[in-house]
């Protein structure tokens, strides 16, 4: 029998398969599961278990930013820049969200 906590998680957890690699994307704020207002700006953590990842990546997700704000931060020479696969996966849940890697170089 499956535990009720496994059927209804207390914290948001997503198992991901990105570019053929399995990883975990999770949050520590339980309000993210039950209160849509907490989806404005929130933090997620990403762990792939791959050798090149030495620590869990801390991401800040902003679902109400505007596309022109992101373009200003990237600069005029960055048009056509490929987005990291993890960011694209996050945008399948939160379309148009901006993802800040908080000083970590995007690796996935």
Coordinates of C-alpha atoms in Angstrom, one line a residue:
X1 CA 0.0 0.0 0.0
X2 CA 1.3 3.5 -0.9
X3 CA 1.7 5.9 1.9
X4 CA -0.6 9.0 1.7
X5 CA 2.5 11.2 1.8
X6 CA 3.7 9.7 -1.4
X7 CA 0.4 10.3 -3.2
X8 CA 0.2 13.9 -1.9
X9 CA 3.7 15.3 -1.4
X10 CA 4.2 17.9 1.3
X11 CA 6.9 19.7 -0.8
X12 CA 7.0 20.2 -4.5
X13 CA 9.2 17.6 -6.2
X14 CA 9.6 16.9 -9.9
X15 CA 11.5 14.0 -11.4
X16 CA 13.0 15.1 -14.7
X17 CA 14.5 13.4 -17.7
X18 CA 16.4 16.2 -19.5
X19 CA 18.6 15.3 -22.5
X20 CA 18.3 11.6 -21.4
X21 CA 19.6 12.3 -17.9
X22 CA 17.5 11.8 -14.8
X23 CA 17.5 14.6 -12.2
X24 CA 15.4 16.1 -9.4
X25 CA 13.9 19.6 -9.3
X26 CA 12.4 20.5 -5.9
X27 CA 11.3 23.3 -3.7
X28 CA 11.2 23.8 0.1
X29 CA 8.1 25.9 0.2
X30 CA 5.0 23.8 0.7
X31 CA 2.8 26.8 -0.3
X32 CA 3.9 26.3 -3.9
X33 CA 1.6 23.2 -4.0
X34 CA -1.5 24.9 -2.7
X35 CA -1.4 28.7 -3.1
X36 CA -1.1 30.1 -6.7
X37 CA 0.0 33.4 -5.2
X38 CA 3.3 31.8 -4.1
X39 CA 4.1 31.2 -7.7
X40 CA 5.1 34.8 -8.3
X41 CA 8.8 34.6 -7.3
X42 CA 10.0 31.3 -5.7
X43 CA 13.1 29.2 -5.3
X44 CA 13.7 25.7 -6.7
X45 CA 16.7 23.4 -6.3
X46 CA 18.1 21.2 -9.0
X47 CA 20.3 18.1 -8.5
X48 CA 21.3 15.8 -11.4
X49 CA 23.8 13.5 -9.6
X50 CA 26.2 13.9 -12.5
X51 CA 29.9 14.1 -11.9
X52 CA 30.1 17.7 -13.2
X53 CA 27.6 19.0 -10.6
X54 CA 29.4 19.5 -7.3
X55 CA 26.5 21.0 -5.4
X56 CA 22.7 21.5 -5.7
X57 CA 21.9 24.4 -8.0
X58 CA 19.7 27.1 -6.4
X59 CA 17.3 28.7 -8.9
X60 CA 15.0 31.7 -8.6
X61 CA 11.9 31.6 -10.7
X62 CA 10.0 34.7 -11.6
X63 CA 6.7 34.0 -13.3
X64 CA 5.7 37.6 -13.8
X65 CA 8.7 39.1 -15.4
X66 CA 8.4 40.6 -18.9
X67 CA 10.3 39.4 -21.9
X68 CA 11.7 42.8 -22.6
X69 CA 13.3 42.9 -19.1
X70 CA 15.1 39.6 -19.8
X71 CA 16.3 41.0 -23.2
X72 CA 17.8 44.1 -21.5
X73 CA 19.8 41.9 -19.1
X74 CA 21.1 39.7 -21.9
X75 CA 22.4 42.6 -24.0
X76 CA 22.1 43.3 -27.7
X77 CA 24.7 40.7 -28.9
X78 CA 23.0 37.7 -27.3
X79 CA 20.0 37.3 -29.7
X80 CA 19.6 33.7 -30.8
X81 CA 21.3 32.4 -27.7
X82 CA 20.2 28.9 -26.8
X83 CA 18.5 28.5 -23.5
X84 CA 19.6 25.7 -21.1
X85 CA 17.4 22.6 -21.3
X86 CA 16.5 22.9 -17.6
X87 CA 15.1 26.4 -18.2
X88 CA 13.0 25.1 -21.1
X89 CA 11.7 22.2 -18.9
X90 CA 10.7 24.7 -16.1
X91 CA 8.9 26.8 -18.7
X92 CA 6.7 23.8 -19.5
X93 CA 5.1 24.4 -16.1
X94 CA 5.5 28.2 -15.9
X95 CA 5.4 29.6 -19.4
X96 CA 7.4 32.8 -19.9
X97 CA 9.2 32.5 -16.5
X98 CA 12.7 33.8 -16.1
X99 CA 15.2 31.7 -14.3
X100 CA 18.0 33.1 -12.3
X101 CA 20.9 30.7 -11.6
X102 CA 22.1 32.9 -8.7
X103 CA 25.7 33.1 -9.8
X104 CA 26.0 29.5 -10.9
X105 CA 27.0 28.9 -14.5
X106 CA 24.1 27.1 -16.3
X107 CA 25.2 23.6 -16.8
X108 CA 22.2 21.6 -17.9

